[in-house]
Amino acid sequence: MNKEQLQQLAAFLTLQEKIKMIHGAAFFATAGIPEKNIPPFVFSDGPMGVRPEYGPDTWYPIAGNDDYTSYLPCNSALASTFNRQRVLESGEVLGLEARGRGKDMILAPGLNIHRSPLGGRNFEYMSEDPYLTAEMAVSCIKGVQKNDVAACAKHFALNNQETNRTSYSPVVSERALWEIYFPAFRACVKEGHVEGVMGAYNKFKGEFLCHQKELVNDILRGEWDFDGMYVSDWGAVHDTQKAVDCELDVEMAATNNFDDYYLASPLEKAVQEGRIAEADLDKKILRILGTMNRLHMLDGERKSGAYNLPSSRQTLLQAAEESVILLKNDDSLLPLAPKKLKKLLVIGDNADRTHASGGGSAEIKALYELTPLMGLKMLLGGNCTVEYEPGYYACVTGNAWEGENAQNAFANVGTSFASRQNRKVRDDEVAALNASYKEHAIAACKDADAVIFIGGLNHDHDVEARDRSDYHLPYGQDSLIKDLLKVRPDMIVTLIAGSPVSMEEWIADAKAVVFSYYNGMEGGLALAETLLGMVCPSGKLPTTFPVKLSDSPAHSLGQFPGAQTVNYDEGIMVGYRYYDTYHVKPQFAFGHGLSYTDFVYDDLSVSMTETPEGPACDIKLTVANISGPDAKESVQVYVAPLTNDCDKDLVRPTQELRAFDKKEIGKGERTGFSFHLDAIAFSYYDEASHSYKVPAGTYEIRVGSASDDIRLRKEVTVTETCFLPRS
Ligand code: GLC
């Protein structure tokens, strides 16, 4: 349909029909208007795959056998590939499956900044760095929307914690908004052409994000020209008039009193009493129809999608393989040599635990999920005995985030997972269990050819609606790892988690350490392939792992989780920006990730040119894989301001990630990389001019394998200060 036709369609809608289109008539759908050939608009979570089917008005999973789907690596795992192509392809799988399950909008990607290592939903988000987040989110959105399904960038904005999530109001500087918290959302709109943006639960300047006219009307709609659907988070609307005045299009909630929603009967009453003009709804209707039109929901030309395709699972395996991060590998302990293994001991609850069904709204009913233990057994086959010891007792509750209903439902359908996990075990029983598990694990170490520990967190800790309260590993893992390393100094330590954890107590004693985010249905196989050398690790940390929590700027300079007001006093100094600038050495740095081969960076050439839009920079270099095996490398480009004419008391980060690319490089081969930086790469946000300022001065172009592993540098000069519009 063209614009005129859409306007005509909207003009023929009655008030009641318009109101039907702008609020939920079921937990995950608005009502359709069949007499006008307008279908319902159907939503589904989430970033890791299409959520199980729930009844229209009860949080009881329908628990059929036809809603199993593919389970993607979480958003942090996708970001750790540092590979746009892997994320694009994974996004394509997500969109294909959403379409295949009859959805119109998949509520993904999650792109709030990792402000604290304790953030309960860090796993659903990408990174501490706005540029990496933007690049990965845009890639995901482009993939999803290839399938006539809308993606939904969430949660706009500043939803960086779960504590008090439905009411807290962060205090953030304008500079931090535009350097840290806005860029990824802006990129999703301007570059990703995302069809959906979700209004967060929290407030900003004391106003809920679904009523926040400055951020929504002035910036999202006005400056960024977003013409897709602004959808509330589920229960994030609190006032009829404010929701109408704010350019919000659809109100969704988690309660089944659909007619009582603010944009339902109360709105109809307000219009009938003349307190709200019906015309105020027309922009909402036109935006919804515009999105429906672009998704081919109105013209019968729509793609059908498909779910659980074998090719999709192969795509997800590739992404999982590229997201595993080798943190440490002293004495080249890894990879293990499969042919030399006659007896392998695997210790740790996460070796044998699946994660798909946890985390809150991101839960997935995975068609299957390969655990690391399964992956290792699959690959080693019958010539190697793989012994397993739990090592510690993880009394995972597995409580569904929607409370009692869903909990009972899980019990009702007799899910062994729920009943097993929900067992309440008294503390002394747990202590006794842990002591026994530790004793067995230590005893089993004696005659194993190799020992792999696989622990970390689970979705009792990385979960919606609450943040972690402790940076340390739970269940006594730190002391267990220490004791095991005394018996087996060659033990491989592998952690699976959705956010950084402390390693301080044992990291010096561990020779080989591997980290994997919740990595989807093929994650256990990808990890096993990496440990056994069938895949060469190429993942990079998308977020800094501090030594201790008090090193984190959100906890040392700012407030986390704070109270109803949360002061982001660290400002722009989030993540490596802080650690580098204030020389706080992290446990593992942003962008860190080792390989089984060695790369040599060489032949750097850097040229600056002045363009009408300000300075631009072209960078070329080569990277050689000098020792093998064939491997992939993510080359990162940082810009470091050395001197420039900005205010003397204005602090700029030591360096900022401004480009990255990943390529496969064969053993003994050399490959070229090239990058182009626009003026924005040299800028900071200037509050006085409300724009990005590029100060004249000298800068250093830094090219490396990690933020703390710069291999080549070149000084360049920006000859003339200039200003860039912020939108
Ligand atoms: C939840 C989450 C949001 C999710 C929505 C629908 O509260 O905050 O990410 O998409 O509700 O389940």
XYZ file of C-alpha atoms and ligand atoms in Angstrom:
739
model
C 0.000 0.000 0.000
C 1.148 3.545 -0.628
C 0.902 6.381 1.849
C -2.444 7.625 0.563
C -3.976 4.173 0.793
C -2.758 3.789 4.352
C -4.184 7.184 5.225
C -7.505 6.184 3.684
C -7.515 2.931 5.654
C -6.830 4.868 8.852
C -9.532 7.414 8.035
C -12.161 4.673 7.886
C -11.386 3.360 11.346
C -13.801 4.059 14.182
C -12.559 5.256 17.573
C -13.120 1.784 19.024
C -11.130 0.216 16.185
C -8.256 2.645 16.670
C -8.184 1.901 20.384
C -8.113 -1.831 19.690
C -4.898 -1.352 17.711
C -2.963 0.456 20.428
C -3.231 -1.872 23.398
C -2.827 -5.555 24.167
C -5.863 -7.797 23.793
C -3.693 -10.754 24.883
C -0.327 -10.981 26.587
C 1.494 -10.935 23.268
C -0.952 -9.479 20.734
C -3.202 -6.580 19.949
C -6.721 -7.223 18.590
C -7.162 -7.398 14.848
C -9.914 -5.628 12.937
C -11.069 -8.340 10.521
C -13.821 -6.202 9.031
C -11.125 -3.786 7.855
C -8.600 -6.527 6.922
C -6.253 -5.389 9.692
C -4.655 -8.410 11.411
C -3.672 -8.616 15.089
C -0.079 -7.549 15.752
C 1.694 -10.469 17.412
C 4.806 -10.077 19.598
C 7.181 -12.575 21.090
C 10.343 -12.559 23.135
C 13.296 -12.621 22.906
C 16.974 -12.132 22.133
C 17.861 -15.833 22.295
C 15.002 -17.234 20.288
C 11.215 -17.358 20.020
C 9.631 -17.825 23.432
C 7.294 -20.746 24.211
C 3.594 -20.198 23.536
C 1.537 -18.897 26.450
C -2.229 -18.784 26.686
C -3.643 -15.448 25.527
C -4.466 -14.359 29.062
C -2.691 -16.714 31.477
C 0.997 -17.154 32.222
C 0.586 -20.886 31.823
C 2.770 -22.217 29.010
C 0.594 -24.107 26.563
C 3.316 -26.734 26.862
C 2.581 -28.328 23.537
C 5.268 -30.147 21.583
C 5.143 -27.821 18.612
C 6.758 -24.713 20.052
C 10.294 -25.976 20.549
C 12.660 -23.639 18.730
C 16.295 -22.850 18.034
C 18.159 -21.389 20.978
C 20.646 -18.700 19.962
C 23.805 -17.607 21.754
C 22.816 -14.753 24.095
C 23.444 -11.174 22.977
C 26.715 -10.927 24.948
C 27.892 -14.124 23.256
C 27.059 -12.717 19.835
C 28.942 -9.517 20.665
C 31.974 -11.534 21.768
C 32.335 -12.899 18.231
C 33.376 -9.354 17.211
C 32.034 -10.529 13.836
C 29.157 -8.612 12.238
C 28.507 -11.427 9.767
C 27.943 -14.022 12.493
C 25.514 -11.649 14.225
C 23.689 -10.839 10.972
C 23.260 -14.549 10.254
C 22.095 -15.272 13.809
C 19.631 -12.396 13.532
C 18.391 -13.919 10.302
C 17.730 -17.205 12.094
C 15.870 -15.317 14.823
C 13.667 -13.563 12.261
C 13.109 -16.717 10.231
C 11.952 -18.576 13.338
C 9.763 -15.705 14.540
C 8.026 -15.573 11.163
C 7.786 -19.358 11.174
C 6.011 -19.201 14.536
C 3.610 -16.553 13.217
C 5.094 -13.536 15.013
C 5.207 -9.975 13.712
C 7.759 -8.483 16.110
C 10.528 -10.267 17.987
C 11.431 -8.339 21.132
C 15.141 -8.234 20.453
C 17.982 -7.227 20.460
C 18.663 -6.088 24.003
C 21.202 -3.277 23.852
C 21.413 -1.516 27.177
C 24.993 -0.801 28.195
C 26.731 -3.138 30.697
C 27.188 -0.514 33.388
C 27.923 -2.952 36.212
C 29.201 -6.562 36.231
C 26.216 -7.327 38.483
C 23.507 -6.347 35.997
C 20.906 -9.127 36.054
C 20.236 -8.899 32.329
C 23.773 -8.245 31.075
C 23.511 -11.531 29.155
C 20.633 -10.103 27.151
C 22.669 -7.040 26.236
C 25.794 -6.676 24.137
C 28.621 -4.761 25.740
C 30.018 -1.913 27.860
C 31.046 -0.158 24.643
C 28.490 1.852 22.644
C 30.220 1.328 19.277
C 30.432 -2.477 19.587
C 26.829 -2.518 20.830
C 25.669 -0.402 17.904
C 27.470 -2.461 15.270
C 26.178 -5.758 16.647
C 22.637 -4.526 17.221
C 22.370 -3.146 13.678
C 23.689 -6.438 12.291
C 21.120 -8.387 14.310
C 18.249 -6.108 13.244
C 19.160 -6.318 9.563
C 19.156 -10.107 9.862
C 15.839 -10.286 11.672
C 14.049 -7.868 9.361
C 15.015 -9.776 6.210
C 12.180 -12.123 7.130
C 9.254 -9.641 7.184
C 9.488 -9.568 10.970
C 10.092 -6.442 13.021
C 13.015 -6.335 15.402
C 12.660 -4.282 18.580
C 15.583 -2.372 20.089
C 15.193 -2.552 23.862
C 14.905 -1.056 26.414
C 14.901 2.629 25.553
C 16.566 3.986 27.602
C 18.932 3.658 30.550
C 17.582 0.290 31.740
C 21.020 -0.726 33.051
C 19.840 -2.523 36.157
C 17.010 -4.700 37.411
C 16.828 -3.413 40.984
C 13.825 -1.048 41.236
C 13.567 -1.399 37.464
C 9.950 -0.223 37.299
C 10.594 2.994 39.153
C 14.228 4.131 39.373
C 15.325 7.333 37.711
C 18.983 7.645 36.722
C 20.774 10.988 36.868
C 23.034 11.055 33.814
C 25.037 13.856 32.224
C 24.083 14.986 28.736
C 27.550 13.994 27.584
C 27.162 10.450 28.930
C 23.760 10.139 27.255
C 25.150 11.045 23.849
C 28.537 9.290 24.129
C 27.470 6.114 25.943
C 23.730 5.453 26.281
C 22.165 6.818 23.064
C 24.526 5.865 20.205
C 23.361 2.241 19.874
C 19.662 3.192 19.827
C 20.389 5.947 17.318
C 22.266 3.478 15.099
C 19.381 0.978 15.306
C 17.042 3.667 13.947
C 19.307 5.482 11.472
C 21.352 2.534 10.161
C 19.318 -0.519 11.168
C 15.910 0.980 10.254
C 14.502 -0.963 13.171
C 10.702 -1.257 13.113
C 10.292 -1.405 16.900
C 11.714 0.314 19.957
C 10.606 -0.708 23.432
C 9.960 1.852 26.151
C 11.770 0.876 29.332
C 10.163 0.464 32.745
C 12.356 3.017 34.429
C 12.169 6.783 34.442
C 14.409 9.567 33.247
C 14.271 12.977 34.915
C 11.478 11.540 37.034
C 9.244 10.580 34.091
C 8.499 7.038 32.922
C 10.101 6.253 29.571
C 6.654 5.600 28.039
C 5.664 9.151 28.945
C 9.083 10.824 28.501
C 8.458 13.448 25.802
C 12.029 14.781 25.716
C 13.558 11.399 24.932
C 10.693 10.022 22.845
C 9.057 12.936 21.032
C 12.046 15.272 20.773
C 14.904 12.818 20.274
C 13.687 9.379 19.151
C 10.907 10.725 16.914
C 12.173 14.232 16.242
C 15.938 14.106 15.889
C 16.280 10.481 14.816
C 13.092 10.456 12.743
C 11.985 7.046 14.062
C 8.703 6.146 12.313
C 8.343 2.586 13.561
C 6.394 1.341 16.577
C 7.288 2.548 20.068
C 5.947 -0.272 22.260
C 5.796 -0.138 26.033
C 7.527 -2.712 28.109
C 4.931 -4.969 29.680
C 3.270 -2.792 32.292
C 5.413 0.273 31.695
C 2.485 2.668 30.976
C 1.029 4.519 33.951
C -1.132 7.347 32.643
C -3.594 7.704 29.737
C -3.043 11.356 28.905
C 0.728 11.080 29.125
C 0.777 7.961 26.961
C -1.244 9.758 24.302
C 0.896 12.888 24.446
C 4.063 10.818 24.250
C 4.640 9.287 20.805
C 3.961 5.812 22.190
C 2.093 3.500 19.835
C 1.160 0.345 21.735
C 0.625 -0.392 25.426
C 1.370 -3.951 26.489
C 1.191 -5.393 30.011
C 1.484 -8.630 31.946
C -2.036 -8.575 33.422
C -5.125 -9.877 31.648
C -7.446 -6.965 32.446
C -6.905 -5.825 28.873
C -9.894 -3.442 28.704
C -8.612 -1.586 31.748
C -5.268 -0.736 30.155
C -4.587 3.003 30.034
C -4.933 3.032 26.244
C -8.140 0.975 26.367
C -11.457 1.919 28.066
C -9.979 4.848 30.029
C -8.827 6.318 26.711
C -12.166 5.722 25.031
C -13.866 7.446 27.968
C -11.453 10.396 27.800
C -12.140 10.870 24.092
C -15.896 10.601 24.560
C -15.722 13.181 27.353
C -13.661 15.506 25.161
C -10.565 15.391 27.340
C -8.518 13.798 24.543
C -8.986 14.415 20.816
C -9.464 11.334 18.635
C -7.098 12.873 16.089
C -4.314 12.490 18.668
C -4.483 8.744 18.017
C -4.079 9.015 14.254
C -0.282 9.300 14.230
C -0.115 6.095 16.306
C -2.441 4.284 13.916
C -0.497 5.439 10.849
C 2.792 4.289 12.348
C 1.366 0.849 13.179
C -0.115 0.540 9.682
C 3.209 1.703 8.233
C 5.079 -1.065 10.016
C 2.419 -3.627 9.073
C 2.764 -2.469 5.479
C 6.534 -2.790 5.473
C 6.214 -6.276 6.959
C 3.800 -7.167 4.103
C 1.064 -7.894 6.627
C -1.505 -6.094 4.471
C -0.711 -7.225 0.928
C -0.453 -10.994 1.115
C 3.144 -10.981 -0.126
C 4.649 -11.985 3.203
C 7.496 -14.452 3.738
C 6.437 -17.555 5.639
C 9.587 -18.186 7.697
C 10.426 -21.556 9.198
C 11.696 -22.834 12.519
C 14.064 -25.605 13.589
C 15.815 -25.865 10.211
C 19.075 -27.856 10.358
C 20.789 -25.053 8.417
C 19.812 -22.641 11.187
C 21.440 -24.813 13.798
C 24.621 -24.907 11.734
C 24.577 -21.099 11.645
C 24.217 -20.963 15.420
C 27.069 -23.409 15.896
C 29.339 -21.158 13.825
C 28.392 -18.154 15.964
C 28.927 -20.139 19.165
C 32.347 -21.326 17.964
C 33.425 -17.725 17.348
C 32.221 -16.500 20.712
C 34.209 -18.766 23.049
C 36.934 -16.674 24.717
C 40.352 -18.078 25.639
C 41.373 -15.883 28.570
C 44.621 -17.571 29.599
C 46.748 -20.387 28.185
C 50.104 -20.633 29.946
C 52.422 -23.374 28.710
C 49.975 -23.835 25.845
C 48.084 -26.232 28.041
C 45.231 -25.971 25.541
C 44.149 -27.452 23.249
C 43.999 -30.931 24.698
C 45.119 -33.732 22.369
C 42.091 -36.008 21.949
C 44.134 -38.967 20.751
C 46.215 -38.932 23.926
C 43.182 -38.925 26.197
C 42.176 -42.273 27.624
C 40.501 -40.867 30.709
C 39.104 -37.342 31.001
C 37.629 -36.004 34.225
C 35.016 -33.267 33.942
C 34.047 -31.427 37.120
C 31.371 -28.789 37.663
C 27.633 -28.243 37.568
C 27.720 -26.223 34.354
C 29.217 -29.159 32.476
C 25.875 -30.877 32.693
C 23.407 -27.998 33.042
C 21.174 -26.556 30.370
C 20.367 -22.846 30.493
C 17.762 -22.255 27.782
C 14.677 -22.200 30.003
C 15.975 -19.609 32.456
C 16.667 -15.911 32.568
C 13.139 -14.534 32.638
C 11.314 -13.330 29.534
C 14.290 -14.462 27.427
C 13.472 -18.100 28.258
C 13.579 -20.572 25.392
C 12.022 -23.993 24.912
C 15.009 -25.236 23.000
C 14.588 -28.087 20.542
C 17.713 -29.330 22.277
C 20.716 -27.916 24.112
C 24.079 -29.626 23.937
C 25.854 -29.356 27.277
C 29.662 -29.234 27.424
C 29.695 -32.755 28.858
C 27.623 -33.988 25.941
C 29.873 -32.115 23.512
C 33.014 -33.670 24.948
C 31.546 -37.176 24.896
C 30.264 -36.703 21.349
C 33.705 -35.727 20.110
C 35.865 -38.100 22.125
C 33.770 -41.146 21.404
C 34.332 -44.569 22.860
C 38.133 -44.576 23.099
C 38.157 -42.143 25.966
C 36.390 -42.589 29.259
C 34.801 -39.330 30.329
C 34.088 -39.245 34.044
C 31.872 -36.572 35.555
C 31.859 -35.148 39.055
C 29.433 -32.308 39.973
C 32.091 -30.821 42.277
C 29.585 -28.529 43.958
C 25.845 -28.414 44.572
C 24.047 -25.688 42.608
C 20.634 -25.487 44.229
C 19.085 -23.713 41.249
C 15.499 -22.663 41.979
C 14.594 -22.066 38.331
C 11.767 -19.780 39.443
C 10.015 -18.357 36.401
C 10.091 -14.593 36.597
C 6.343 -14.201 36.131
C 5.778 -15.568 39.581
C 3.442 -18.195 40.940
C 1.316 -18.864 37.885
C 4.109 -19.869 35.616
C 5.769 -21.694 38.482
C 2.677 -23.809 39.083
C 2.335 -24.308 35.380
C 5.820 -25.734 35.167
C 4.952 -27.994 38.081
C 1.627 -28.916 36.507
C 3.165 -30.053 33.285
C 5.446 -32.203 35.389
C 8.614 -30.681 33.995
C 11.267 -32.691 35.708
C 13.597 -29.694 35.427
C 11.253 -27.537 37.507
C 10.521 -30.169 40.129
C 14.178 -31.185 40.423
C 15.390 -27.618 40.642
C 12.699 -26.418 42.980
C 13.664 -28.825 45.702
C 14.314 -26.781 48.816
C 17.428 -28.131 50.444
C 18.435 -26.986 53.899
C 21.759 -25.201 54.205
C 23.356 -27.942 56.260
C 22.371 -30.511 53.681
C 23.929 -28.287 51.023
C 27.125 -27.980 53.041
C 27.277 -31.736 53.449
C 26.598 -32.241 49.763
C 29.293 -29.746 48.790
C 31.824 -31.407 51.065
C 31.014 -34.782 49.606
C 31.094 -33.543 46.023
C 34.456 -31.835 46.614
C 35.913 -34.969 48.206
C 34.801 -37.119 45.279
C 36.086 -34.635 42.734
C 39.503 -34.385 44.349
C 39.739 -38.155 44.612
C 38.786 -38.559 40.961
C 41.583 -36.218 39.867
C 44.264 -38.704 40.675
C 44.293 -40.951 37.624
C 42.731 -38.771 34.920
C 44.828 -37.881 31.877
C 43.268 -34.422 31.952
C 40.835 -32.506 34.163
C 38.404 -29.838 33.006
C 36.429 -27.717 35.483
C 33.218 -26.238 34.058
C 31.460 -23.890 36.465
C 30.298 -20.282 36.516
C 26.813 -18.887 36.918
C 23.312 -19.869 35.807
C 19.963 -18.163 35.385
C 19.421 -18.006 39.085
C 22.049 -15.297 38.961
C 21.765 -13.914 35.422
C 18.053 -13.228 35.450
C 15.439 -10.592 34.789
C 13.986 -8.581 37.668
C 17.029 -8.864 39.936
C 20.723 -8.004 39.883
C 23.448 -10.108 41.378
C 24.488 -9.036 44.860
C 27.934 -10.635 44.813
C 30.669 -10.508 42.183
C 32.085 -13.845 43.324
C 31.250 -17.262 41.931
C 28.445 -18.906 43.939
C 28.254 -22.381 45.548
C 31.798 -22.256 46.980
C 33.412 -22.572 43.542
C 36.385 -20.321 44.374
C 37.642 -22.559 47.161
C 36.858 -25.678 45.142
C 38.860 -24.405 42.160
C 41.772 -23.523 44.464
C 41.751 -26.971 46.066
C 41.459 -28.755 42.751
C 44.361 -26.766 41.300
C 46.517 -27.882 44.232
C 45.874 -31.466 43.185
C 45.905 -30.800 39.444
C 47.814 -27.620 38.508
C 47.100 -28.548 34.889
C 43.337 -28.380 35.348
C 41.552 -26.372 32.653
C 39.170 -23.840 34.239
C 36.109 -23.098 32.129
C 33.385 -20.657 33.198
C 29.940 -20.320 31.649
C 28.068 -17.168 32.685
C 26.125 -14.151 31.464
C 28.298 -11.517 33.140
C 31.784 -11.003 34.609
C 32.778 -12.844 37.790
C 35.651 -12.582 40.239
C 38.631 -14.882 39.569
C 41.012 -13.202 41.989
C 41.305 -16.111 44.444
C 42.658 -18.664 41.969
C 43.567 -17.018 38.662
C 47.308 -16.965 39.447
C 47.264 -20.733 39.954
C 45.235 -21.550 36.841
C 47.252 -22.023 33.672
C 44.343 -22.232 31.239
C 41.064 -20.334 31.580
C 38.194 -20.284 29.072
C 35.007 -18.177 29.268
C 31.744 -18.723 27.433
C 28.547 -16.723 27.666
C 25.309 -18.707 27.537
C 25.995 -19.889 24.063
C 22.808 -21.423 22.708
C 21.819 -24.923 21.730
C 25.183 -25.731 20.178
C 27.183 -23.959 22.875
C 28.336 -27.136 24.606
C 29.630 -28.531 21.336
C 31.399 -25.283 20.443
C 33.116 -25.286 23.828
C 34.154 -28.933 23.472
C 35.486 -28.330 19.952
C 37.572 -25.453 21.326
C 38.979 -27.393 24.278
C 39.906 -30.292 21.994
C 41.490 -28.077 19.348
C 38.967 -28.758 16.594
C 38.138 -25.050 16.601
C 40.646 -22.302 17.258
C 39.200 -19.783 19.758
C 38.570 -16.279 18.398
C 36.136 -14.697 20.871
C 36.951 -11.355 22.508
C 35.536 -9.920 25.747
C 32.780 -7.396 24.972
C 33.052 -6.174 28.543
C 35.856 -5.687 31.055
C 36.291 -8.224 33.850
C 37.503 -6.165 36.827
C 39.639 -7.792 39.527
C 37.145 -6.817 42.198
C 33.743 -5.158 42.181
C 34.989 -2.003 43.871
C 37.207 -1.419 40.832
C 34.092 -0.978 38.706
C 33.323 2.710 38.039
C 29.604 2.204 38.563
C 30.454 1.069 42.095
C 33.462 3.279 42.837
C 32.376 6.558 41.247
C 28.673 6.092 40.603
C 25.871 4.288 42.372
C 24.768 0.733 41.658
C 22.039 -0.203 42.185
C 21.316 3.027 44.084
C 17.803 3.826 45.253
C 14.887 5.450 43.401
C 17.440 7.949 42.097
C 20.594 6.373 40.676
C 23.533 8.717 40.123
C 25.585 7.707 37.116
C 28.437 9.831 38.508
C 31.000 7.904 36.508
C 29.606 9.755 33.486
C 31.270 8.557 30.284
C 33.857 6.566 32.227
C 32.123 3.232 31.665
C 34.133 0.038 31.270
C 37.573 0.254 29.664
C 37.180 4.011 29.291
C 37.549 4.126 33.074
C 40.075 1.346 33.633
C 42.434 2.678 30.949
C 42.093 6.350 31.864
C 42.537 5.858 35.602
C 45.068 3.012 35.287
C 42.968 0.448 37.131
C 44.285 -2.882 35.889
C 41.442 -5.290 35.167
C 41.529 -9.063 35.489
C 40.864 -9.253 31.775
C 40.516 -6.250 29.485
C 37.841 -5.286 26.995
C 38.567 -6.940 23.635
C 40.817 -9.584 25.201
C 40.779 -13.076 23.778
C 43.691 -15.385 22.909
C 44.143 -17.816 20.028
C 45.974 -21.110 19.581
C 48.150 -19.356 17.041
C 50.264 -16.175 17.104
C 49.465 -13.175 14.935
C 51.976 -10.597 13.783
C 50.649 -7.155 12.878
C 52.671 -5.227 10.320
C 52.770 -2.678 7.472
C 50.575 -0.055 9.165
C 49.757 2.917 6.980
C 47.527 5.759 8.144
C 46.410 8.732 6.087
C 44.299 11.694 7.176
C 42.170 13.727 4.797
C 40.047 16.793 5.370
C 36.484 16.417 4.067
C 33.489 18.798 4.197
C 32.258 16.650 7.103
C 35.554 17.018 8.983
C 38.696 14.875 9.193
C 38.679 11.289 7.931
C 41.286 8.606 8.358
C 42.212 5.577 6.282
C 44.107 2.741 7.913
C 45.737 -0.272 6.345
C 47.776 -3.080 7.843
C 48.573 -6.740 7.427
C 48.232 -9.567 9.925
C 50.162 -12.799 9.608
C 49.310 -16.142 11.221
C 52.832 -17.244 11.959
C 52.467 -20.480 13.863
C 49.130 -22.038 12.991
C 46.540 -23.521 13.062
C 44.225 -21.676 10.679
C 42.593 -19.036 12.843
C 40.378 -15.967 12.944
C 41.478 -12.616 14.333
C 39.395 -9.575 15.268
C 41.546 -6.532 14.662
C 40.501 -3.571 16.790
C 41.155 0.122 16.096
C 41.231 2.605 18.984
C 41.598 6.384 18.757
C 43.539 8.084 21.543
C 43.387 11.900 21.879
C 46.867 13.102 22.807
C 46.519 16.886 22.879
C 43.723 19.086 21.643
C 42.109 22.402 22.127
C 39.217 21.382 24.328
C 38.687 22.681 27.835
C 41.658 21.804 29.968
C 39.420 20.355 32.677
C 37.490 18.226 30.232
C 38.579 14.615 30.624
C 38.536 12.398 27.564
C 38.981 8.625 27.701
C 42.526 7.459 27.016
C 41.233 5.556 23.987
C 37.963 4.497 22.400
C 37.085 1.618 20.065
C 36.242 3.111 16.661
C 36.518 0.180 14.241
C 36.991 -3.581 14.177
C 37.006 -6.377 11.618
C 37.486 -10.127 11.777
C 39.044 -12.383 9.177
C 40.206 -15.959 8.867
C 43.952 -16.234 8.277
C 45.424 -19.535 7.184
C 48.480 -20.989 8.893
C 51.566 -19.208 7.538
C 49.448 -16.718 5.599
C 49.188 -12.934 5.753
C 45.990 -10.940 5.246
C 45.311 -7.257 4.747
C 42.865 -5.226 6.852
C 41.620 -1.749 6.036
C 39.482 0.680 7.967
C 37.940 4.075 7.338
C 37.228 6.438 10.216
C 34.888 9.394 9.876
C 35.206 12.561 11.917
C 32.975 11.208 14.698
C 35.822 8.850 15.623
C 37.837 11.843 16.853
C 35.008 13.556 18.713
C 33.577 13.967 22.137
C 30.125 15.284 22.998
C 30.190 18.989 23.747
C 27.344 19.994 26.090
C 27.781 23.700 25.372
C 26.986 23.272 21.680
C 24.844 20.120 22.079
C 26.884 18.548 19.328
C 29.935 16.380 18.797
C 33.135 18.394 18.807
C 36.263 17.333 16.926
C 39.079 19.351 18.515
C 42.176 20.153 16.464
C 45.204 18.430 17.875
C 47.188 15.214 17.786
C 45.723 11.754 18.128
C 47.140 8.260 18.120
C 45.670 5.546 15.952
C 46.094 2.306 17.885
C 45.600 -1.064 16.228
C 45.584 -4.215 18.289
C 44.250 -7.550 19.354
C 42.694 -6.102 22.522
C 42.361 -2.762 24.299
C 45.410 -3.729 26.345
C 47.265 -5.419 23.479
C 48.047 -2.624 21.022
C 50.396 -3.872 18.323
C 50.840 -0.848 16.034
C 50.479 2.900 16.596
C 50.639 6.033 14.477
C 50.279 9.651 15.477
C 48.000 11.806 13.312
C 46.912 15.423 13.392
C 43.504 17.030 13.063
C 44.289 20.477 11.754
C 40.977 22.214 12.332
C 38.368 22.000 15.059
C 34.873 21.233 13.799
C 31.453 20.354 15.139
C 29.164 17.506 14.038
C 25.384 17.473 14.490
C 24.327 14.979 17.135
C 21.530 13.512 15.024
C 9.571 -8.027 30.245
C 10.887 -7.507 29.740
C 10.923 -7.273 28.260
C 10.087 -8.338 27.585
C 8.649 -8.076 27.965
C 7.687 -9.113 27.375
O 9.202 -7.410 31.426
O 11.411 -6.346 30.403
O 12.291 -7.325 27.842
O 10.245 -8.268 26.174
O 8.462 -8.012 29.374
O 7.887 -10.347 27.988
